[in-house]
PDB file of C-alpha atoms in Angstrom:
ATOM      1  CA  MET D   1       0.046  -0.019  -0.037  1.00  0.00           C
ATOM      2  CA  PHE D   2       2.709   2.414   1.110  1.00  0.00           C
ATOM      3  CA  TYR D   3       4.701   1.629  -2.299  1.00  0.00           C
ATOM      4  CA  ALA D   4       1.693   2.742  -4.359  1.00  0.00           C
ATOM      5  CA  MET D   5       1.101   5.725  -2.178  1.00  0.00           C
ATOM      6  CA  GLY D   6       4.813   6.796  -2.772  1.00  0.00           C
ATOM      7  CA  LEU D   7       4.232   6.501  -6.396  1.00  0.00           C
ATOM      8  CA  LEU D   8       1.340   8.597  -6.182  1.00  0.00           C
ATOM      9  CA  THR D   9       2.905  10.919  -3.954  1.00  0.00           C
ATOM     10  CA  LYS D  10       5.843  11.615  -6.195  1.00  0.00           C
ATOM     11  CA  ALA D  11       3.343  12.133  -9.019  1.00  0.00           C
ATOM     12  CA  ARG D  12       1.073  14.494  -6.916  1.00  0.00           C
ATOM     13  CA  PHE D  13       3.977  16.581  -5.357  1.00  0.00           C
ATOM     14  CA  PHE D  14       6.663  16.677  -8.003  1.00  0.00           C
ATOM     15  CA  ARG D  15       6.826  20.447  -8.138  1.00  0.00           C
ATOM     16  CA  PHE D  16       9.515  22.683  -7.029  1.00  0.00           C
ATOM     17  CA  ASN D  17       9.237  25.654  -4.461  1.00  0.00           C
ATOM     18  CA  LYS D  18       9.563  28.363  -6.997  1.00  0.00           C
ATOM     19  CA  VAL D  19       8.425  31.126  -4.794  1.00  0.00           C
ATOM     20  CA  LEU D  20      11.808  30.474  -2.464  1.00  0.00           C
ATOM     21  CA  MET D  21      14.170  30.416  -5.650  1.00  0.00           C
ATOM     22  CA  VAL D  22      12.555  33.534  -7.060  1.00  0.00           C
ATOM     23  CA  LEU D  23      13.248  35.254  -3.724  1.00  0.00           C
ATOM     24  CA  LEU D  24      16.628  34.022  -3.814  1.00  0.00           C
ATOM     25  CA  ARG D  25      17.111  35.281  -7.203  1.00  0.00           C
ATOM     26  CA  THR D  26      15.827  38.729  -6.098  1.00  0.00           C
ATOM     27  CA  ILE D  27      18.084  38.733  -3.039  1.00  0.00           C
ATOM     28  CA  LEU D  28      20.925  37.714  -5.346  1.00  0.00           C
ATOM     29  CA  ILE D  29      20.412  41.016  -7.540  1.00  0.00           C
ATOM     30  CA  LEU D  30      19.961  43.278  -4.714  1.00  0.00           C
ATOM     31  CA  GLY D  31      22.900  42.017  -3.121  1.00  0.00           C
ATOM     32  CA  ILE D  32      24.918  42.870  -6.272  1.00  0.00           C
ATOM     33  CA  VAL D  33      23.394  46.343  -6.379  1.00  0.00           C
ATOM     34  CA  PHE D  34      23.480  47.289  -2.768  1.00  0.00           C
ATOM     35  CA  LEU D  35      26.682  45.562  -1.702  1.00  0.00           C
ATOM     36  CA  GLY D  36      28.431  46.505  -4.921  1.00  0.00           C
ATOM     37  CA  VAL D  37      29.252  44.624  -8.065  1.00  0.00           C
ATOM     38  CA  SER D  38      32.824  44.100  -6.726  1.00  0.00           C
ATOM     39  CA  PRO D  39      32.856  43.482  -3.007  1.00  0.00           C
ATOM     40  CA  GLY D  40      36.643  43.372  -3.174  1.00  0.00           C
ATOM     41  CA  SER D  41      38.850  45.836  -4.338  1.00  0.00           C
ATOM     42  CA  SER D  42      41.862  46.223  -6.898  1.00  0.00           C
ATOM     43  CA  GLN D  43      44.028  45.856  -3.747  1.00  0.00           C
ATOM     44  CA  ASP D  44      42.623  42.196  -3.164  1.00  0.00           C
ATOM     45  CA  TYR D  45      43.249  41.170  -6.820  1.00  0.00           C
ATOM     46  CA  ILE D  46      45.342  38.045  -6.832  1.00  0.00           C
ATOM     47  CA  LEU D  47      48.209  38.717  -9.331  1.00  0.00           C
ATOM     48  CA  GLY D  48      49.390  36.155 -11.918  1.00  0.00           C
ATOM     49  CA  GLU D  49      51.375  35.468 -14.931  1.00  0.00           C
ATOM     50  CA  GLY D  50      50.717  38.258 -17.642  1.00  0.00           C
ATOM     51  CA  ASP D  51      49.508  40.907 -15.394  1.00  0.00           C
ATOM     52  CA  ILE D  52      51.413  44.247 -16.030  1.00  0.00           C
ATOM     53  CA  LEU D  53      52.295  46.244 -12.967  1.00  0.00           C
ATOM     54  CA  GLU D  54      53.204  49.917 -12.406  1.00  0.00           C
ATOM     55  CA  ILE D  55      55.289  50.154  -9.215  1.00  0.00           C
ATOM     56  CA  THR D  56      55.848  53.475  -7.491  1.00  0.00           C
ATOM     57  CA  VAL D  57      58.099  54.036  -4.475  1.00  0.00           C
ATOM     58  CA  TYR D  58      57.206  57.374  -2.570  1.00  0.00           C
ATOM     59  CA  ASP D  59      59.820  59.986  -3.071  1.00  0.00           C
ATOM     60  CA  HIS D  60      62.286  57.803  -5.197  1.00  0.00           C
ATOM     61  CA  SER D  61      61.375  58.520  -8.513  1.00  0.00           C
ATOM     62  CA  ASP D  62      64.248  56.656  -9.769  1.00  0.00           C
ATOM     63  CA  LEU D  63      62.766  53.352  -8.731  1.00  0.00           C
ATOM     64  CA  HIS D  64      59.494  53.704 -10.588  1.00  0.00           C
ATOM     65  CA  THR D  65      59.143  50.595 -12.688  1.00  0.00           C
ATOM     66  CA  LYS D  66      56.624  48.804 -15.154  1.00  0.00           C
ATOM     67  CA  ALA D  67      56.938  45.055 -15.019  1.00  0.00           C
ATOM     68  CA  ARG D  68      55.107  42.060 -16.469  1.00  0.00           C
ATOM     69  CA  ILE D  69      54.811  38.904 -14.158  1.00  0.00           C
ATOM     70  CA  SER D  70      56.998  36.321 -16.153  1.00  0.00           C
ATOM     71  CA  GLY D  71      55.973  32.759 -16.487  1.00  0.00           C
ATOM     72  CA  ASP D  72      57.883  31.758 -13.628  1.00  0.00           C
ATOM     73  CA  GLY D  73      55.771  34.253 -11.605  1.00  0.00           C
ATOM     74  CA  THR D  74      58.439  36.817 -10.917  1.00  0.00           C
ATOM     75  CA  ILE D  75      59.126  40.586 -11.761  1.00  0.00           C
ATOM     76  CA  THR D  76      62.607  42.286 -11.746  1.00  0.00           C
ATOM     77  CA  LEU D  77      62.878  45.621  -9.698  1.00  0.00           C
ATOM     78  CA  PRO D  78      65.782  48.035  -9.041  1.00  0.00           C
ATOM     79  CA  LEU D  79      68.218  47.352  -6.446  1.00  0.00           C
ATOM     80  CA  ILE D  80      66.566  44.202  -5.260  1.00  0.00           C
ATOM     81  CA  GLY D  81      66.431  42.028  -8.388  1.00  0.00           C
ATOM     82  CA  GLN D  82      63.577  39.271  -8.952  1.00  0.00           C
ATOM     83  CA  VAL D  83      60.704  39.240  -6.660  1.00  0.00           C
ATOM     84  CA  ASN D  84      57.968  36.493  -6.530  1.00  0.00           C
ATOM     85  CA  ALA D  85      54.811  38.279  -7.438  1.00  0.00           C
ATOM     86  CA  ALA D  86      52.122  35.760  -8.550  1.00  0.00           C
ATOM     87  CA  ASN D  87      49.305  34.273  -6.443  1.00  0.00           C
ATOM     88  CA  VAL D  88      49.435  37.155  -4.073  1.00  0.00           C
ATOM     89  CA  SER D  89      47.322  40.053  -3.598  1.00  0.00           C
ATOM     90  CA  VAL D  90      48.126  43.514  -4.699  1.00  0.00           C
ATOM     91  CA  ASN D  91      48.146  44.483  -1.047  1.00  0.00           C
ATOM     92  CA  GLU D  92      50.817  41.479  -0.139  1.00  0.00           C
ATOM     93  CA  LEU D  93      53.146  42.407  -3.007  1.00  0.00           C
ATOM     94  CA  SER D  94      53.283  45.950  -1.817  1.00  0.00           C
ATOM     95  CA  ALA D  95      54.071  44.821   1.758  1.00  0.00           C
ATOM     96  CA  LYS D  96      56.861  42.330   0.342  1.00  0.00           C
ATOM     97  CA  ILE D  97      58.471  45.063  -1.939  1.00  0.00           C
ATOM     98  CA  GLU D  98      58.378  47.446   1.137  1.00  0.00           C
ATOM     99  CA  SER D  99      60.087  44.888   3.464  1.00  0.00           C
ATOM    100  CA  LEU D 100      62.867  44.022   0.723  1.00  0.00           C
ATOM    101  CA  TYR D 101      63.519  47.984   0.253  1.00  0.00           C
ATOM    102  CA  ALA D 102      63.607  48.572   3.992  1.00  0.00           C
ATOM    103  CA  ASP D 103      66.082  45.711   4.331  1.00  0.00           C
ATOM    104  CA  GLY D 104      69.304  48.027   4.018  1.00  0.00           C
ATOM    105  CA  TYR D 105      68.095  50.204   1.025  1.00  0.00           C
ATOM    106  CA  ILE D 106      65.293  52.803   2.052  1.00  0.00           C
ATOM    107  CA  ILE D 107      64.240  54.024   5.177  1.00  0.00           C
ATOM    108  CA  ASN D 108      60.428  53.557   5.926  1.00  0.00           C
ATOM    109  CA  PRO D 109      59.420  52.795   2.145  1.00  0.00           C
ATOM    110  CA  GLN D 110      56.002  53.365   1.012  1.00  0.00           C
ATOM    111  CA  VAL D 111      55.187  51.271  -2.230  1.00  0.00           C
ATOM    112  CA  SER D 112      52.179  51.651  -4.333  1.00  0.00           C
ATOM    113  CA  ILE D 113      51.144  49.343  -7.159  1.00  0.00           C
ATOM    114  CA  PHE D 114      48.754  49.802 -10.054  1.00  0.00           C
ATOM    115  CA  VAL D 115      47.679  47.037 -12.232  1.00  0.00           C
ATOM    116  CA  GLU D 116      48.114  48.590 -15.825  1.00  0.00           C
ATOM    117  CA  SER D 117      46.885  45.537 -17.686  1.00  0.00           C
ATOM    118  CA  PHE D 118      45.346  42.277 -16.633  1.00  0.00           C
ATOM    119  CA  LYS D 119      46.220  39.276 -18.365  1.00  0.00           C
ATOM    120  CA  SER D 120      43.673  37.325 -20.364  1.00  0.00           C
ATOM    121  CA  ARG D 121      41.835  34.868 -18.023  1.00  0.00           C
ATOM    122  CA  LYS D 122      38.806  32.781 -18.378  1.00  0.00           C
ATOM    123  CA  ALA D 123      36.697  30.741 -16.052  1.00  0.00           C
ATOM    124  CA  THR D 124      33.903  28.367 -16.853  1.00  0.00           C
ATOM    125  CA  ILE D 125      30.252  28.365 -14.943  1.00  0.00           C
ATOM    126  CA  LEU D 126      28.095  25.323 -15.616  1.00  0.00           C
ATOM    127  CA  GLY D 127      25.046  23.906 -14.116  1.00  0.00           C
ATOM    128  CA  GLU D 128      21.756  25.880 -13.015  1.00  0.00           C
ATOM    129  CA  VAL D 129      22.462  29.332 -14.500  1.00  0.00           C
ATOM    130  CA  ASP D 130      20.646  30.826 -17.535  1.00  0.00           C
ATOM    131  CA  SER D 131      23.645  31.102 -19.787  1.00  0.00           C
ATOM    132  CA  PRO D 132      26.295  28.526 -18.668  1.00  0.00           C
ATOM    133  CA  GLY D 133      29.774  28.511 -20.579  1.00  0.00           C
ATOM    134  CA  LEU D 134      33.452  29.929 -20.710  1.00  0.00           C
ATOM    135  CA  TYR D 135      33.588  33.666 -19.787  1.00  0.00           C
ATOM    136  CA  GLU D 136      36.460  36.131 -19.947  1.00  0.00           C
ATOM    137  CA  ILE D 137      37.124  37.757 -16.710  1.00  0.00           C
ATOM    138  CA  GLU D 138      39.014  41.136 -16.096  1.00  0.00           C
ATOM    139  CA  GLY D 139      40.336  42.518 -12.829  1.00  0.00           C
ATOM    140  CA  TYR D 140      38.817  41.621  -9.695  1.00  0.00           C
ATOM    141  CA  THR D 141      35.786  39.277 -10.484  1.00  0.00           C
ATOM    142  CA  SER D 142      33.766  37.987  -7.489  1.00  0.00           C
ATOM    143  CA  LEU D 143      31.541  34.676  -7.635  1.00  0.00           C
ATOM    144  CA  LEU D 144      28.317  36.862  -7.485  1.00  0.00           C
ATOM    145  CA  GLU D 145      29.717  38.893 -10.446  1.00  0.00           C
ATOM    146  CA  LEU D 146      30.263  35.723 -12.572  1.00  0.00           C
ATOM    147  CA  ILE D 147      26.715  34.143 -11.779  1.00  0.00           C
ATOM    148  CA  SER D 148      25.355  37.573 -12.964  1.00  0.00           C
ATOM    149  CA  THR D 149      27.316  37.426 -16.176  1.00  0.00           C
ATOM    150  CA  ALA D 150      26.024  33.891 -16.714  1.00  0.00           C
ATOM    151  CA  GLY D 151      22.506  35.452 -16.510  1.00  0.00           C
ATOM    152  CA  GLY D 152      21.599  34.613 -12.911  1.00  0.00           C
ATOM    153  CA  LEU D 153      20.348  31.293 -11.070  1.00  0.00           C
ATOM    154  CA  THR D 154      17.653  29.138 -12.778  1.00  0.00           C
ATOM    155  CA  ASP D 155      14.588  28.318 -10.577  1.00  0.00           C
ATOM    156  CA  ASN D 156      16.249  24.671 -10.263  1.00  0.00           C
ATOM    157  CA  ALA D 157      19.268  25.951  -8.662  1.00  0.00           C
ATOM    158  CA  ALA D 158      20.541  24.309  -5.267  1.00  0.00           C
ATOM    159  CA  ASN D 159      21.796  26.909  -2.476  1.00  0.00           C
ATOM    160  CA  LYS D 160      25.331  25.855  -2.860  1.00  0.00           C
ATOM    161  CA  VAL D 161      28.197  26.282  -5.466  1.00  0.00           C
ATOM    162  CA  ILE D 162      31.082  24.149  -6.052  1.00  0.00           C
ATOM    163  CA  VAL D 163      34.331  25.787  -7.321  1.00  0.00           C
ATOM    164  CA  HIS D 164      37.113  23.407  -8.591  1.00  0.00           C
ATOM    165  CA  ARG D 165      40.568  25.348  -8.673  1.00  0.00           C
ATOM    166  CA  LYS D 166      43.789  24.185  -9.851  1.00  0.00           C
ATOM    167  CA  VAL D 167      46.633  24.833  -7.217  1.00  0.00           C
ATOM    168  CA  ASN D 168      50.232  25.005  -8.091  1.00  0.00           C
ATOM    169  CA  LEU D 169      52.422  22.878  -5.755  1.00  0.00           C
ATOM    170  CA  GLY D 170      55.892  23.088  -7.299  1.00  0.00           C
ATOM    171  CA  SER D 171      56.106  20.788 -10.263  1.00  0.00           C
ATOM    172  CA  THR D 172      52.496  19.482  -9.908  1.00  0.00           C
ATOM    173  CA  GLN D 173      49.093  20.828  -9.527  1.00  0.00           C
ATOM    174  CA  LYS D 174      46.267  19.839  -7.177  1.00  0.00           C
ATOM    175  CA  ASP D 175      42.705  20.277  -7.691  1.00  0.00           C
ATOM    176  CA  ASN D 176      41.191  22.172  -4.851  1.00  0.00           C
ATOM    177  CA  LYS D 177      37.604  21.855  -4.263  1.00  0.00           C
ATOM    178  CA  MET D 178      35.459  24.563  -2.232  1.00  0.00           C
ATOM    179  CA  GLU D 179      31.811  24.334  -1.694  1.00  0.00           C
ATOM    180  CA  ILE D 180      30.035  27.462  -1.024  1.00  0.00           C
ATOM    181  CA  SER D 181      26.681  28.380   0.748  1.00  0.00           C
ATOM    182  CA  LEU D 182      24.639  30.508  -1.402  1.00  0.00           C
ATOM    183  CA  ARG D 183      22.290  30.856   1.587  1.00  0.00           C
ATOM    184  CA  ARG D 184      24.998  32.077   3.898  1.00  0.00           C
ATOM    185  CA  LEU D 185      26.229  34.459   1.399  1.00  0.00           C
ATOM    186  CA  MET D 186      23.045  35.940   0.725  1.00  0.00           C
ATOM    187  CA  GLU D 187      21.232  35.607   4.062  1.00  0.00           C
ATOM    188  CA  GLU D 188      24.363  36.450   6.351  1.00  0.00           C
ATOM    189  CA  GLY D 189      26.014  38.597   3.869  1.00  0.00           C
ATOM    190  CA  SER D 190      29.236  36.500   4.163  1.00  0.00           C
ATOM    191  CA  ASP D 191      31.985  38.480   2.155  1.00  0.00           C
ATOM    192  CA  SER D 192      34.259  35.177   2.662  1.00  0.00           C
ATOM    193  CA  GLU D 193      31.785  33.185   0.677  1.00  0.00           C
ATOM    194  CA  ASN D 194      31.888  35.542  -2.198  1.00  0.00           C
ATOM    195  CA  ILE D 195      35.246  34.411  -3.307  1.00  0.00           C
ATOM    196  CA  GLN D 196      37.499  36.090  -6.121  1.00  0.00           C
ATOM    197  CA  ILE D 197      37.090  33.952  -9.330  1.00  0.00           C
ATOM    198  CA  VAL D 198      40.834  33.280 -10.610  1.00  0.00           C
ATOM    199  CA  ASP D 199      41.904  32.030 -14.186  1.00  0.00           C
ATOM    200  CA  GLY D 200      40.741  28.521 -14.814  1.00  0.00           C
ATOM    201  CA  ASP D 201      38.211  28.145 -12.176  1.00  0.00           C
ATOM    202  CA  ASN D 202      35.377  25.642 -12.802  1.00  0.00           C
ATOM    203  CA  VAL D 203      32.101  26.708 -11.195  1.00  0.00           C
ATOM    204  CA  PHE D 204      29.282  24.399 -10.818  1.00  0.00           C
ATOM    205  CA  ILE D 205      25.877  25.213  -9.571  1.00  0.00           C
ATOM    206  CA  PRO D 206      23.945  21.796  -9.030  1.00  0.00           C
ATOM    207  CA  ARG D 207      20.271  21.095  -9.361  1.00  0.00           C
ATOM    208  CA  LYS D 208      18.494  21.227  -6.002  1.00  0.00           C
ATOM    209  CA  GLU D 209      17.488  18.205  -4.325  1.00  0.00           C
ATOM    210  CA  VAL D 210      14.249  17.765  -2.901  1.00  0.00           C
ATOM    211  CA  PHE D 211      12.103  15.510  -0.629  1.00  0.00           C
ATOM    212  CA  TYR D 212       8.492  14.725  -0.079  1.00  0.00           C
ATOM    213  CA  VAL D 213       6.031  15.075   2.827  1.00  0.00           C
ATOM    214  CA  SER D 214       2.797  13.575   2.467  1.00  0.00           C
ATOM    215  CA  GLY D 215      -0.073  12.033   4.440  1.00  0.00           C
ATOM    216  CA  GLU D 216      -1.429  13.635   7.572  1.00  0.00           C
ATOM    217  CA  VAL D 217       0.478  16.673   7.875  1.00  0.00           C
ATOM    218  CA  LYS D 218      -0.693  20.525   7.407  1.00  0.00           C
ATOM    219  CA  LYS D 219       1.221  21.337   4.265  1.00  0.00           C
ATOM    220  CA  PRO D 220       2.029  17.879   2.169  1.00  0.00           C
ATOM    221  CA  ASN D 221       4.364  19.100  -0.447  1.00  0.00           C
ATOM    222  CA  SER D 222       8.114  18.769  -1.867  1.00  0.00           C
ATOM    223  CA  TYR D 223      10.807  20.864  -0.101  1.00  0.00           C
ATOM    224  CA  ASN D 224      14.328  21.685  -0.599  1.00  0.00           C
ATOM    225  CA  TYR D 225      16.730  19.260   0.658  1.00  0.00           C
ATOM    226  CA  GLU D 226      19.444  20.300   2.905  1.00  0.00           C
ATOM    227  CA  ASP D 227      22.509  18.181   4.481  1.00  0.00           C
ATOM    228  CA  GLY D 228      21.772  17.025   7.999  1.00  0.00           C
ATOM    229  CA  LEU D 229      18.092  17.224   7.806  1.00  0.00           C
ATOM    230  CA  THR D 230      15.954  14.656  10.188  1.00  0.00           C
ATOM    231  CA  VAL D 231      12.590  13.555  10.082  1.00  0.00           C
ATOM    232  CA  ILE D 232      11.101  15.848  12.738  1.00  0.00           C
ATOM    233  CA  GLN D 233      12.723  18.879  10.983  1.00  0.00           C
ATOM    234  CA  ALA D 234      11.161  17.692   7.692  1.00  0.00           C
ATOM    235  CA  LEU D 235       7.852  17.510   9.434  1.00  0.00           C
ATOM    236  CA  THR D 236       8.140  20.680  10.977  1.00  0.00           C
ATOM    237  CA  MET D 237       9.026  22.341   7.403  1.00  0.00           C
ATOM    238  CA  ALA D 238       5.586  20.748   6.295  1.00  0.00           C
ATOM    239  CA  GLY D 239       3.703  22.421   9.136  1.00  0.00           C
ATOM    240  CA  GLY D 240       3.696  19.558  11.494  1.00  0.00           C
ATOM    241  CA  VAL D 241       1.306  16.582  12.011  1.00  0.00           C
ATOM    242  CA  ASN D 242      -2.377  17.439  11.728  1.00  0.00           C
ATOM    243  CA  ASP D 243      -5.084  16.063  14.213  1.00  0.00           C
ATOM    244  CA  LYS D 244      -5.623  12.920  12.130  1.00  0.00           C
ATOM    245  CA  GLY D 245      -1.818  11.908  12.154  1.00  0.00           C
ATOM    246  CA  ALA D 246       0.184   9.189  13.856  1.00  0.00           C
ATOM    247  CA  PRO D 247       3.711  10.548  13.924  1.00  0.00           C
ATOM    248  CA  GLY D 248       4.617   7.508  15.907  1.00  0.00           C
ATOM    249  CA  ARG D 249       4.105   5.445  12.761  1.00  0.00           C
ATOM    250  CA  THR D 250       5.651   7.670  10.407  1.00  0.00           C
ATOM    251  CA  LYS D 251       7.492   5.855   7.287  1.00  0.00           C
ATOM    252  CA  VAL D 252       9.924   6.859   4.652  1.00  0.00           C
ATOM    253  CA  ILE D 253       9.727   5.311   1.052  1.00  0.00           C
ATOM    254  CA  ARG D 254      13.501   5.578  -0.216  1.00  0.00           C
ATOM    255  CA  THR D 255      14.929   4.447  -3.385  1.00  0.00           C
ATOM    256  CA  ILE D 256      17.707   2.275  -3.102  1.00  0.00           C
ATOM    257  CA  ASN D 257      19.719   1.095  -6.110  1.00  0.00           C
ATOM    258  CA  GLY D 258      16.962   2.000  -8.188  1.00  0.00           C
ATOM    259  CA  ARG D 259      14.121   0.292  -6.230  1.00  0.00           C
ATOM    260  CA  GLU D 260      11.731   1.851  -3.767  1.00  0.00           C
ATOM    261  CA  GLN D 261      11.921   0.394  -0.381  1.00  0.00           C
ATOM    262  CA  LEU D 262       9.639   1.071   2.700  1.00  0.00           C
ATOM    263  CA  LEU D 263      11.555   1.999   5.886  1.00  0.00           C
ATOM    264  CA  GLU D 264       9.336   1.532   9.078  1.00  0.00           C
ATOM    265  CA  ASP D 265       9.661   2.306  12.718  1.00  0.00           C
ATOM    266  CA  VAL D 266      11.590   5.421  11.755  1.00  0.00           C
ATOM    267  CA  LYS D 267      12.728   7.622  14.441  1.00  0.00           C
ATOM    268  CA  MET D 268      12.314  11.460  14.454  1.00  0.00           C
ATOM    269  CA  ASP D 269      15.986  12.176  14.892  1.00  0.00           C
ATOM    270  CA  GLN D 270      16.727   9.811  11.563  1.00  0.00           C
ATOM    271  CA  PRO D 271      18.460  11.547   8.939  1.00  0.00           C
ATOM    272  CA  ILE D 272      16.693  11.841   5.518  1.00  0.00           C
ATOM    273  CA  LEU D 273      18.203  11.697   2.096  1.00  0.00           C
ATOM    274  CA  PRO D 274      17.173  13.489  -1.189  1.00  0.00           C
ATOM    275  CA  ASN D 275      14.052  12.167  -2.926  1.00  0.00           C
ATOM    276  CA  ASP D 276      12.763  10.472   0.349  1.00  0.00           C
ATOM    277  CA  VAL D 277       9.074  10.368   0.741  1.00  0.00           C
ATOM    278  CA  ILE D 278       8.046  10.827   4.262  1.00  0.00           C
ATOM    279  CA  VAL D 279       4.579   9.435   4.883  1.00  0.00           C
ATOM    280  CA  VAL D 280       2.537  10.375   8.039  1.00  0.00           C
ATOM    281  CA  PRO D 281      -0.469   7.746   8.216  1.00  0.00           C
ATOM    282  CA  GLU D 282      -3.721   8.321   9.704  1.00  0.00           C
ATOM    283  CA  SER D 283      -4.287   7.463  13.392  1.00  0.00           C
ATOM    284  CA  TYR D 284      -6.278   4.319  14.226  1.00  0.00           C
ATOM    285  CA  PHE D 285      -8.363   6.301  16.803  1.00  0.00           C
TER     286      PHE D 285
END
């Protein structure tokens, strides 16, 4: 009986909560407008091969330099020679050069750096955006900017973003995977979540996962799945059990290896999985 109920439930409630996603997209747009298109600044920009820098040392015009970051990540400056300049921010490089000049050359040096020309950089964004593809990025480009450039989120977008980034470890490269919460970024305004997009980044926005609540609850429907959700939390999202329900006999219909299975004697603190169907039967009395 419950197997059949699961099939009917999926057919009946297979629709996504579009209101929530429309709200998220609205917040995303407002966030870009009110927080600024580039939450970072040029001083936060991570330098890389091909960037052309104009470097000025206050009150030392003879040290004024224009330099292109070479393939080995270095630039050459008067007096101090080669300096590693790749994979650090503009601020960090300024502090490094000041430290080098202060070491026996200049008293209290003040260094300013202007990025005269950015290298040609590209990043890929795939998944649940309106226009997935390969995009050229210039200057400081944040995650929100890239999403906006790709047309924004679709109605089916999950609340997370996965970023794959190649990190150089000497002569080898490592794939660094970052998972970013759009909910934390937008609802809590976490700037740390709005990372800078760098050359070669692969950004993926997965399709949202859902679960279903049916039977004797106040708001039977499909709901967005989040990691760590339990049965009691799922029932709460569905408005709780109504007067006819028997929460002590709650069951879960779960697809395992392509086949639906009925889980009985479900505890309220039991974790649920994406696509689970939670069924609250009617009380005998």
